[in-house]
Coordinates of C-alpha atoms in Angstrom, one line a residue:
X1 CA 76.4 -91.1 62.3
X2 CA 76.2 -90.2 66.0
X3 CA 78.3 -89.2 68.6
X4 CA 77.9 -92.1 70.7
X5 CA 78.3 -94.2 67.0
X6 CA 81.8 -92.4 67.1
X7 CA 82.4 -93.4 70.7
X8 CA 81.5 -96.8 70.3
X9 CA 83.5 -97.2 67.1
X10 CA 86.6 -95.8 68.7
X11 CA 86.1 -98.0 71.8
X12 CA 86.4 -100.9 69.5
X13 CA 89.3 -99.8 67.5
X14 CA 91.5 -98.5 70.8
X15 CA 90.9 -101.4 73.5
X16 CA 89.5 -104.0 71.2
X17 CA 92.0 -104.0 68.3
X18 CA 89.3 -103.7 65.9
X19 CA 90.0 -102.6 62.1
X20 CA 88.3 -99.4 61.5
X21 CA 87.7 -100.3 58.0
X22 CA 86.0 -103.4 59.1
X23 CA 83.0 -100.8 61.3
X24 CA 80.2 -99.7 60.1
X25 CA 76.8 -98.8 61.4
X26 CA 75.4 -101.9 59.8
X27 CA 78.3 -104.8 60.8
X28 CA 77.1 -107.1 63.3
X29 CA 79.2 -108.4 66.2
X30 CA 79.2 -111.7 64.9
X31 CA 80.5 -110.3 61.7
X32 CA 83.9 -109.0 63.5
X33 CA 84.5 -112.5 65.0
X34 CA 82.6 -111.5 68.2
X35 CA 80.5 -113.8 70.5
X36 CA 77.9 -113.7 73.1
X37 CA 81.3 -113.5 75.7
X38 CA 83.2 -110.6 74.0
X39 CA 79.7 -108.8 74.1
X40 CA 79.8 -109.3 77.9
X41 CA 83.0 -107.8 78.2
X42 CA 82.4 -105.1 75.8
X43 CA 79.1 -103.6 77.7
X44 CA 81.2 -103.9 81.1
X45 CA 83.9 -101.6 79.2
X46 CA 80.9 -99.6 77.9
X47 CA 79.3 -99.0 81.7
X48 CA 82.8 -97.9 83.3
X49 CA 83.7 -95.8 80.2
X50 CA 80.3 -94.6 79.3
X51 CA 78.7 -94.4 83.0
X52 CA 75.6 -95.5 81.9
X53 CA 73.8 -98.8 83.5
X54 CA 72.9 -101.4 80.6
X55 CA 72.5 -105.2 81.5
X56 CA 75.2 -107.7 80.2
X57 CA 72.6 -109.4 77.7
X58 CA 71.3 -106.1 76.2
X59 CA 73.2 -107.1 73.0
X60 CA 73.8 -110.2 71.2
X61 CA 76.5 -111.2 68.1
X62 CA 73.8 -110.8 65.4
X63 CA 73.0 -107.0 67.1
X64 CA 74.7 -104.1 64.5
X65 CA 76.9 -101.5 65.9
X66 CA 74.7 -98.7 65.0
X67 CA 72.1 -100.7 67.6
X68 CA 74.0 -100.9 70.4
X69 CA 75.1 -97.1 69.5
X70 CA 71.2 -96.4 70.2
X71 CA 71.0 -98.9 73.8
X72 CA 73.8 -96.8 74.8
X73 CA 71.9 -93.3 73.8
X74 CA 69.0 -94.1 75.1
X75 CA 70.8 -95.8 78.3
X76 CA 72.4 -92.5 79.0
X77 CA 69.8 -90.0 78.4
X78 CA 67.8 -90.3 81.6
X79 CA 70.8 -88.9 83.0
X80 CA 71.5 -86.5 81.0
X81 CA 68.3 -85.4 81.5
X82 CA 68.1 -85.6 85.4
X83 CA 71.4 -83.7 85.4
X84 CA 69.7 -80.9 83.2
X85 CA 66.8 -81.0 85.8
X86 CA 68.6 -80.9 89.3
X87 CA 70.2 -77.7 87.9
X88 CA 67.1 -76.1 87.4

């Protein structure tokens, strides 16, 4: 999997409490016991940890990890890329 995948995983497991063996890029929120609420709390975590700007109802409980692994991604890499281009 990705990067970010990792990231997101670990996220889960170290301030969430989630089982490890219970992630993988197909398990839905909803799967791990997580509602629309936890999802709101998670993608606040995810901006301050992350530094990336996604709105609170870019995911829902039937949304996969691996899917929210790819909002994040593609959340970040306008920055990533303006960074590459102001140093040019």
């Amino acid at each position: 999997m990705s990067a970010m995948y990792d990231r997101l995983a670990d996220l889960l497991v170290d301030r969430f409490e989630v089982d490890r063996a219970e992630i993988g890029p197909d398990t839905k929120f909803e799967d791990l016991d997580m509602d629309s609420l936890f999802l709101v709390e998670l993608l606040l975590v995810i901006q301050s940890e992350f530094k990336v700007d996604i709105a609170e109802d870019a995911a829902s409980p039937g949304d996969t990890i691996a899917a929210v692994a790819g909002l994040i991604a593609r959340a970040s890499a306008p920055a990533a890329t303006a960074t590459t281009s102001e140093r040019a």
